[in-house]
Short mmCIF file of C-alpha atoms and ligand atoms in Angstrom, two decimals:
data_model
loop_
_atom_site.label_atom_id
_atom_site.label_comp_id
_atom_site.label_asym_id
_atom_site.label_seq_id
_atom_site.Cartn_x
_atom_site.Cartn_y
_atom_site.Cartn_z
CA UNK A 1 30.90 -137.97 -15.33
CA UNK A 2 33.82 -139.32 -17.57
CA UNK A 3 37.28 -138.05 -16.42
CA UNK A 4 39.24 -136.17 -19.18
CA UNK A 5 41.43 -138.58 -21.08
CA UNK A 6 44.96 -138.22 -20.54
CA UNK A 7 46.90 -136.25 -23.48
CA UNK A 8 48.79 -138.59 -25.83
CA UNK A 9 51.75 -135.85 -26.17
CA UNK A 10 53.58 -136.57 -23.02
CA UNK A 11 53.38 -140.58 -23.69
CA UNK A 12 55.20 -140.12 -27.01
CA UNK A 13 58.44 -138.51 -25.17
CA UNK A 14 59.03 -141.36 -22.62
CA UNK A 15 61.45 -144.47 -23.38
CA UNK A 16 60.45 -148.09 -24.00
CA UNK A 17 61.66 -149.19 -20.89
CA UNK A 18 59.32 -147.11 -18.79
CA UNK A 19 56.73 -147.84 -21.24
CA UNK A 20 57.41 -151.70 -20.41
CA UNK A 21 57.43 -151.43 -16.83
CA UNK A 22 54.02 -149.21 -16.91
CA UNK A 23 52.31 -151.22 -19.45
CA UNK A 24 52.97 -154.36 -17.16
CA UNK A 25 51.50 -152.72 -14.35
CA UNK A 26 48.38 -151.51 -16.40
CA UNK A 27 47.43 -154.58 -17.50
CA UNK A 28 47.89 -156.01 -13.99
CA UNK A 29 45.89 -153.38 -12.37
CA UNK A 30 43.30 -153.90 -15.31
CA UNK A 31 43.26 -157.45 -14.88
CA UNK A 32 40.29 -159.88 -16.81
CA UNK A 33 38.70 -156.33 -17.58
CA UNK A 34 41.34 -156.55 -20.20
CA UNK A 35 42.19 -158.39 -23.28
CA UNK A 36 45.17 -157.52 -25.73
CA UNK A 37 45.19 -159.22 -28.80
CA UNK A 38 48.32 -158.89 -30.80
CA UNK A 39 48.65 -159.63 -34.99
CA UNK A 40 51.94 -161.40 -35.55
CA UNK A 41 53.28 -158.15 -37.64
CA UNK A 42 53.62 -155.96 -34.68
CA UNK A 43 56.82 -155.17 -33.20
CA UNK A 44 58.76 -157.10 -30.28
CA UNK A 45 58.16 -154.31 -27.95
CA UNK A 46 54.11 -154.58 -28.91
CA UNK A 47 53.83 -158.07 -29.28
CA UNK A 48 54.90 -159.71 -26.07
CA UNK A 49 52.21 -157.74 -24.29
CA UNK A 50 49.25 -159.62 -26.31
CA UNK A 51 47.19 -162.13 -24.37
CA UNK A 52 46.94 -163.92 -27.74
CA UNK A 53 48.27 -163.60 -30.97
CA UNK A 54 47.42 -164.93 -34.59
CA UNK A 55 46.44 -164.32 -38.01
CA UNK A 56 43.08 -162.34 -38.51
CA UNK A 57 40.73 -165.44 -38.38
CA UNK A 58 42.30 -166.66 -35.18
CA UNK A 59 41.87 -163.12 -33.81
CA UNK A 60 38.65 -162.76 -34.92
CA UNK A 61 37.60 -165.70 -33.33
CA UNK A 62 39.14 -164.54 -29.74
CA UNK A 63 37.21 -161.22 -30.06
CA UNK A 64 34.25 -162.96 -31.06
CA UNK A 65 34.63 -165.25 -27.91
CA UNK A 66 36.45 -162.73 -25.32
CA UNK A 67 34.60 -161.98 -22.24
CA UNK A 68 36.74 -158.61 -21.51
CA UNK A 69 35.29 -155.63 -21.38
CA UNK A 70 37.84 -153.76 -23.27
CA UNK A 71 39.41 -155.24 -26.49
CA UNK A 72 42.77 -153.69 -27.37
CA UNK A 73 43.38 -154.62 -30.85
CA UNK A 74 47.38 -154.44 -31.54
CA UNK A 75 46.85 -154.73 -35.30
CA UNK A 76 45.22 -152.43 -37.92
CA UNK A 77 42.13 -150.71 -38.34
CA UNK A 78 39.65 -153.48 -40.00
CA UNK A 79 40.80 -155.86 -37.26
CA UNK A 80 39.26 -153.58 -34.67
CA UNK A 81 36.45 -152.98 -36.25
CA UNK A 82 36.13 -156.92 -36.72
CA UNK A 83 36.51 -157.08 -33.08
CA UNK A 84 33.97 -154.45 -32.47
CA UNK A 85 31.54 -156.22 -34.94
CA UNK A 86 31.89 -159.44 -33.19
CA UNK A 87 32.20 -158.70 -29.69
CA UNK A 88 28.98 -157.86 -27.02
CA UNK A 89 27.55 -154.43 -27.73
CA UNK A 90 28.93 -153.49 -23.93
CA UNK A 91 32.40 -154.11 -25.20
CA UNK A 92 34.98 -151.79 -26.40
CA UNK A 93 37.10 -152.28 -29.12
CA UNK A 94 39.86 -150.16 -29.04
CA UNK A 95 42.83 -149.42 -31.58
CA UNK A 96 45.95 -147.59 -29.89
CA UNK A 97 47.06 -145.43 -32.73
CA UNK A 98 43.95 -144.59 -35.18
CA UNK A 99 46.37 -144.06 -38.09
CA UNK A 100 47.24 -147.81 -38.32
CA UNK A 101 45.60 -148.38 -41.38
CA UNK A 102 46.27 -151.30 -44.60
CA UNK A 103 46.97 -149.66 -47.77
CA UNK A 104 45.46 -152.75 -49.45
CA UNK A 105 42.17 -152.29 -47.51
CA UNK A 106 42.01 -148.87 -48.65
CA UNK A 107 42.35 -150.12 -52.37
CA UNK A 108 38.74 -150.46 -52.41
CA UNK A 109 35.69 -148.28 -51.10
CA UNK A 110 32.14 -148.74 -50.94
CA UNK A 111 31.31 -146.26 -53.97
CA UNK A 112 33.85 -147.59 -56.08
CA UNK A 113 32.74 -151.53 -55.57
CA UNK A 114 29.05 -150.24 -55.83
CA UNK A 115 30.05 -148.52 -59.29
CA UNK A 116 31.96 -151.79 -60.05
CA UNK A 117 28.26 -153.80 -59.41
CA UNK A 118 26.47 -151.47 -61.55
CA UNK A 119 28.41 -151.54 -64.56
CA UNK A 120 28.53 -155.43 -63.91
CA UNK A 121 24.31 -155.03 -64.28
CA UNK A 122 25.01 -153.66 -67.54
CA UNK A 123 26.38 -157.30 -68.67
CA UNK A 124 24.37 -159.67 -66.50
CA UNK A 125 22.40 -159.89 -63.04
CA UNK A 126 25.16 -159.62 -60.22
CA UNK A 127 22.61 -160.07 -57.75
CA UNK A 128 21.65 -163.40 -59.58
CA UNK A 129 25.21 -164.41 -61.08
CA UNK A 130 27.88 -162.91 -58.75
CA UNK A 131 28.98 -163.61 -54.71
CA UNK A 132 30.56 -160.70 -53.19
CA UNK A 133 33.71 -161.77 -51.48
CA UNK A 134 35.59 -159.49 -49.60
CA UNK A 135 39.36 -160.04 -47.81
CA UNK A 136 38.87 -159.70 -44.25
CA UNK A 137 41.65 -156.74 -44.81
CA UNK A 138 38.72 -154.18 -46.04
CA UNK A 139 36.18 -151.47 -44.17
CA UNK A 140 33.61 -152.57 -42.27
CA UNK A 141 30.94 -151.00 -45.22
CA UNK A 142 32.47 -153.39 -47.90
CA UNK A 143 31.30 -156.04 -45.43
CA UNK A 144 28.34 -154.96 -44.72
CA UNK A 145 27.85 -154.79 -48.97
CA UNK A 146 29.20 -158.37 -49.09
CA UNK A 147 26.23 -159.19 -46.50
CA UNK A 148 23.66 -157.19 -48.16
CA UNK A 149 24.17 -158.76 -51.39
CA UNK A 150 24.35 -162.50 -50.69
CA UNK A 151 28.34 -162.31 -50.19
CA UNK A 152 30.93 -163.25 -47.72
CA UNK A 153 34.28 -162.25 -46.05
CA UNK A 154 37.18 -164.66 -46.14
CA UNK A 155 41.01 -164.49 -44.82
CA UNK A 156 44.02 -165.85 -46.01
CA UNK A 157 43.51 -168.92 -43.87
CA UNK A 158 39.67 -170.01 -45.18
CA UNK A 159 39.64 -168.27 -48.77
CA UNK A 160 39.35 -171.86 -50.30
CA UNK A 161 36.56 -173.02 -48.02
CA UNK A 162 34.88 -169.31 -48.89
CA UNK A 163 35.52 -169.33 -52.46
CA UNK A 164 33.49 -173.20 -52.59
CA UNK A 165 30.84 -171.94 -50.40
CA UNK A 166 30.44 -168.85 -52.88
CA UNK A 167 30.20 -170.82 -55.98
CA UNK A 168 27.41 -173.08 -54.49
CA UNK A 169 25.49 -169.67 -54.07
CA UNK A 170 26.32 -168.42 -57.81
CA UNK A 171 28.50 -168.95 -60.54
CA UNK A 172 30.89 -166.21 -60.57
CA UNK A 173 32.84 -164.39 -57.81
CA UNK A 174 33.82 -160.51 -57.52
CA UNK A 175 36.79 -160.86 -55.03
CA UNK A 176 37.99 -157.60 -53.36
CA UNK A 177 40.41 -156.08 -52.48
CA UNK A 178 43.38 -158.43 -53.27
CA UNK A 179 43.93 -160.11 -56.60
CA UNK A 180 46.76 -161.97 -55.43
CA UNK A 181 44.83 -163.86 -53.10
CA UNK A 182 41.77 -164.28 -55.15
CA UNK A 183 44.03 -165.42 -57.97
CA UNK A 184 46.39 -168.00 -55.98
CA UNK A 185 43.47 -169.31 -53.98
CA UNK A 186 41.37 -169.56 -57.43
CA UNK A 187 44.23 -171.53 -59.33
CA UNK A 188 44.33 -173.91 -56.09
CA UNK A 189 40.71 -174.72 -56.67
CA UNK A 190 41.78 -175.33 -60.82
CA UNK A 191 40.14 -172.55 -62.17
CA UNK A 192 42.35 -171.81 -65.09
CA UNK A 193 44.23 -167.85 -65.16
CA UNK A 194 42.07 -166.76 -68.13
CA UNK A 195 39.07 -167.50 -66.51
CA UNK A 196 40.19 -164.65 -63.65
CA UNK A 197 40.26 -161.17 -65.29
CA UNK A 198 41.35 -158.10 -63.15
CA UNK A 199 38.54 -155.10 -62.44
CA UNK A 200 40.73 -152.10 -62.86
CA UNK A 201 38.36 -149.64 -61.06
CA UNK A 202 39.98 -146.64 -62.39
CA UNK A 203 38.64 -147.59 -65.87
CA UNK A 204 35.09 -147.69 -67.42
CA UNK A 205 33.58 -151.29 -67.02
CA UNK A 206 36.75 -152.35 -65.18
CA UNK A 207 38.76 -152.06 -68.62
CA UNK A 208 36.91 -155.52 -69.50
CA UNK A 209 34.98 -156.58 -72.35
CA UNK A 210 31.66 -158.14 -71.95
CA UNK A 211 32.99 -161.34 -73.51
CA UNK A 212 35.67 -160.94 -70.49
CA UNK A 213 33.12 -160.81 -68.06
CA UNK A 214 30.75 -163.67 -69.27
CA UNK A 215 34.01 -165.78 -69.35
CA UNK A 216 35.21 -165.11 -66.09
CA UNK A 217 34.98 -167.24 -62.94
CA UNK A 218 36.46 -164.59 -60.77
CA UNK A 219 36.38 -160.89 -61.23
CA UNK A 220 39.56 -159.96 -59.10
CA UNK A 221 39.98 -156.43 -57.74
CA UNK A 222 43.26 -154.64 -58.85
CA UNK A 223 44.43 -154.66 -55.60
CA UNK A 224 47.70 -155.78 -53.76
CA UNK A 225 49.56 -155.37 -50.61
CA UNK A 226 52.69 -153.37 -50.91
CA UNK A 227 54.83 -154.99 -48.54
CA UNK A 228 54.21 -158.47 -50.36
CA UNK A 229 54.61 -157.39 -53.70
CA UNK A 230 58.31 -156.54 -52.89
CA UNK A 231 59.34 -160.73 -52.83
CA UNK A 232 60.20 -161.60 -56.62
CA UNK A 233 60.84 -164.85 -58.26
CA UNK A 234 64.15 -164.17 -58.45
CA UNK A 235 64.80 -164.16 -54.35
CA UNK A 236 63.38 -167.75 -55.10
CA UNK A 237 65.96 -168.60 -57.67
CA UNK A 238 68.54 -167.21 -55.72
CA UNK A 239 68.31 -169.09 -52.65
CA UNK A 240 67.33 -172.45 -54.37
CA UNK A 241 70.60 -172.19 -56.35
CA UNK A 242 73.03 -171.41 -53.10
CA UNK A 243 70.53 -173.85 -50.96
CA UNK A 244 68.82 -176.61 -53.13
CA UNK A 245 67.73 -178.55 -49.91
CA UNK A 246 66.21 -175.29 -48.71
CA UNK A 247 62.24 -174.70 -48.47
CA UNK A 248 60.29 -171.66 -49.12
CA UNK A 249 56.88 -170.48 -47.51
CA UNK A 250 55.20 -167.49 -48.77
CA UNK A 251 51.90 -165.28 -47.86
CA UNK A 252 49.16 -165.69 -50.44
CA UNK A 253 49.37 -161.85 -50.77
CA UNK A 254 52.15 -163.07 -52.93
CA UNK A 255 52.13 -163.00 -56.39
CA UNK A 256 51.14 -166.01 -58.35
CA UNK A 257 54.62 -166.16 -59.80
CA UNK A 258 56.16 -166.43 -55.99
CA UNK A 259 53.67 -168.66 -54.69
CA UNK A 260 53.92 -171.08 -57.90
CA UNK A 261 57.65 -170.98 -56.83
CA UNK A 262 57.07 -171.37 -52.89
CA UNK A 263 57.09 -175.01 -51.51
CA UNK A 264 54.42 -173.96 -48.95
CA UNK A 265 51.59 -171.05 -49.30
CA UNK A 266 49.61 -169.90 -46.14
CA UNK A 267 48.36 -167.42 -43.54
CA UNK A 268 50.88 -166.05 -41.13
CA UNK A 269 49.52 -168.69 -38.53
CA UNK A 270 50.11 -171.70 -41.27
CA UNK A 271 53.52 -170.06 -41.67
CA UNK A 272 54.62 -170.13 -37.91
CA UNK A 273 53.22 -173.73 -37.54
CA UNK A 274 54.87 -175.21 -41.16
CA UNK A 275 58.26 -173.68 -39.30
CA UNK A 276 57.68 -174.79 -35.81
CA UNK A 277 56.72 -178.17 -37.22
CA UNK A 278 59.44 -178.94 -39.26
CA UNK A 279 62.48 -181.17 -39.02
CA UNK A 280 65.76 -179.51 -36.50
CA UNK A 281 68.25 -178.11 -39.04
CA UNK A 282 65.52 -176.98 -41.62
CA UNK A 283 66.51 -174.06 -43.85
CA UNK A 284 63.74 -171.64 -44.46
CA UNK A 285 63.31 -168.58 -47.03
CA UNK A 286 59.76 -166.82 -45.80
CA UNK A 287 57.97 -164.11 -47.97
CA UNK A 288 55.93 -162.39 -45.43
CA UNK A 289 56.68 -159.31 -43.06
CA UNK A 290 59.93 -158.82 -41.23
CA UNK A 291 58.67 -158.47 -37.62
CA UNK A 292 57.35 -161.86 -37.77
CA UNK A 293 60.58 -163.46 -39.76
CA UNK A 294 63.00 -162.13 -37.16
CA UNK A 295 60.83 -163.76 -34.56
CA UNK A 296 60.78 -166.99 -36.25
CA UNK A 297 64.24 -166.76 -36.57
CA UNK A 298 65.22 -165.97 -33.33
CA UNK A 299 62.93 -168.80 -31.98
CA UNK A 300 64.07 -171.51 -34.44
CA UNK A 301 67.92 -170.70 -33.60
CA UNK A 302 68.07 -173.20 -30.85
CA UNK A 303 66.73 -175.89 -33.30
CA UNK A 304 69.52 -175.40 -35.76
CA UNK A 305 66.80 -174.19 -38.08
CA UNK A 306 68.09 -171.04 -40.17
CA UNK A 307 65.10 -168.51 -41.14
CA UNK A 308 65.76 -166.41 -44.14
CA UNK A 309 63.75 -162.97 -44.75
CA UNK A 310 62.78 -163.22 -48.88
CA UNK A 311 63.46 -159.93 -49.80
CA UNK A 312 67.28 -158.24 -50.05
CA UNK A 313 65.32 -155.01 -48.92
CA UNK A 314 64.05 -154.36 -45.53
CA UNK A 315 60.07 -154.25 -46.11
CA UNK A 316 57.76 -153.81 -43.04
CA UNK A 317 54.15 -153.03 -43.06
CA UNK A 318 54.62 -149.50 -41.76
CA UNK A 319 51.23 -149.41 -40.45
CA UNK A 320 51.35 -152.25 -38.19
CA UNK A 321 54.59 -150.54 -36.77
CA UNK A 322 52.51 -147.59 -35.83
CA UNK A 323 51.50 -149.29 -33.27
CA UNK A 324 54.45 -149.16 -30.11
CA UNK A 325 54.53 -148.89 -26.88
CA UNK A 326 53.84 -145.29 -26.06
CA UNK A 327 50.64 -145.47 -27.88
CA UNK A 328 49.75 -148.99 -26.11
CA UNK A 329 50.43 -147.31 -22.62
CA UNK A 330 48.52 -143.99 -23.49
CA UNK A 331 45.23 -146.50 -24.46
CA UNK A 332 45.96 -148.59 -20.95
CA UNK A 333 46.24 -145.87 -18.55
CA UNK A 334 43.30 -143.87 -19.87
CA UNK A 335 41.21 -147.35 -19.11
CA UNK A 336 42.24 -147.32 -15.84
CA UNK A 337 41.11 -143.85 -15.25
CA UNK A 338 37.93 -144.90 -16.73
CA UNK A 339 38.37 -142.82 -20.17
CA UNK A 340 38.73 -144.85 -23.08
CA UNK A 341 40.38 -143.53 -25.98
CA UNK A 342 40.62 -144.54 -29.37
CA UNK A 343 37.46 -146.49 -29.65
CA UNK A 344 36.26 -148.19 -32.85
CA UNK A 345 32.57 -148.28 -33.03
CA UNK A 346 30.99 -149.31 -36.33
CA UNK A 347 27.42 -147.56 -37.03
CA UNK A 348 24.71 -150.37 -36.33
CA UNK A 349 23.04 -150.85 -39.24
CA UNK A 350 26.82 -151.34 -41.33
CA UNK A 351 27.97 -153.81 -38.35
CA UNK A 352 24.41 -155.62 -38.31
CA UNK A 353 25.18 -156.41 -42.49
CA UNK A 354 28.88 -156.65 -41.74
CA UNK A 355 28.23 -159.39 -39.02
CA UNK A 356 26.11 -161.57 -41.36
CA UNK A 357 29.00 -161.80 -43.73
CA UNK A 358 31.69 -162.41 -41.34
CA UNK A 359 29.34 -165.19 -39.54
CA UNK A 360 29.15 -166.92 -42.74
CA UNK A 361 32.91 -167.00 -42.77
CA UNK A 362 32.98 -168.44 -39.86
CA UNK A 363 30.30 -170.96 -40.02
CA UNK A 364 32.20 -172.13 -43.23
CA UNK A 365 35.97 -172.07 -42.02
CA UNK A 366 37.78 -174.90 -41.58
P1 13P B 401 46.85 -163.27 -41.92
O1 13P B 401 45.46 -163.35 -42.00
O2 13P B 401 47.29 -164.15 -42.44
O3 13P B 401 47.76 -163.13 -40.56
O4 13P B 401 47.38 -161.82 -42.98
C1 13P B 401 47.14 -160.76 -42.44
C2 13P B 401 47.53 -159.79 -43.54
O5 13P B 401 47.55 -158.43 -43.19
C3 13P B 401 48.56 -160.13 -43.82
O6 13P B 401 49.10 -159.42 -44.62
FE1 SF4 B 402 47.83 -154.22 -45.19
FE2 SF4 B 402 49.66 -155.63 -46.35
FE3 SF4 B 402 49.91 -154.54 -43.61
FE4 SF4 B 402 48.81 -157.10 -44.49
S1 SF4 B 402 50.94 -156.24 -44.58
S2 SF4 B 402 48.41 -155.14 -43.10
S3 SF4 B 402 48.16 -156.41 -46.16
S4 SF4 B 402 49.28 -153.35 -45.83
#
């Protein structure tokens, strides 16, 4: 019989130092039965315990290949869902704090996407003419929707390959939930801005006319990341005025204007690699989450590189921040006791269709 789980409350009171020592001990005791995956936006006190770190694509691959019995995902809810979908049925995916969601992912839901699909059907036959593409930052049922409708998942790393595949299937794309990743990628593929329209899910027919829909190559969901929308083109102008030789690098969840003014645009993994590989002494302005930028700043000091955060105000991903050492320790000590807590389990029918869309993505990814 499974032991009763340890309660969470006493853990909340522990200080970080005590957590640190007990996390190390629990990891050692669990050995190869456990793998901890950590997204780059995790705070240092958690990030340092990750066996593998990465962007969404890299971590999905780690989850798919891991042999460990327990996959503890220090990231947000959709990432743990992907780990569950891509891992073996006997593996257990765990999210240390169930309230660690993604506010952008929440901007699209199945009811609204199905409604949009029905409304599009008044103008064209979506199953013949539209490939649905969901950013990995979305719930499992939206990935399943894409799986069921000949669609696919993308991440910030492979969005261009995925869109290329999508246009080989059908002439148009419905892209959700992040309008910015969709627009920035489409523009890089030479799709004019006026052929990328925004679907406002709060308005009938997305607020679009029949002509808009017929003309569009990409129909962009009106979603965005509240962290990345804080970065503004003026921040780049001010930096360039002061440091004309400085380089600007941004995540594609930033606005079109910010990405256009940036020297480089790419995923979190790409940002880290580009700055690490740059010449000693290079100065960088970085448009992505603060924990990652602070870590890069500290790491690159030794090479005389300066790494600046793009916004003058602090903008962290508050949901990524919910994963703290206390929650991590609580999940690990419960695993040691044989009573897993916070397991993320996607219902089988949904998981099967979502896996189809994820596997299409993994096949076309570089
Ligand atoms: P990456 O896949 O680039 O790490 O992005 C994930 C994310 O949520 C960025 O906000
Ligand atoms: Fe979601 Fe934005 Fe946080 Fe990424 S940074 S997990 S997109 S809210």
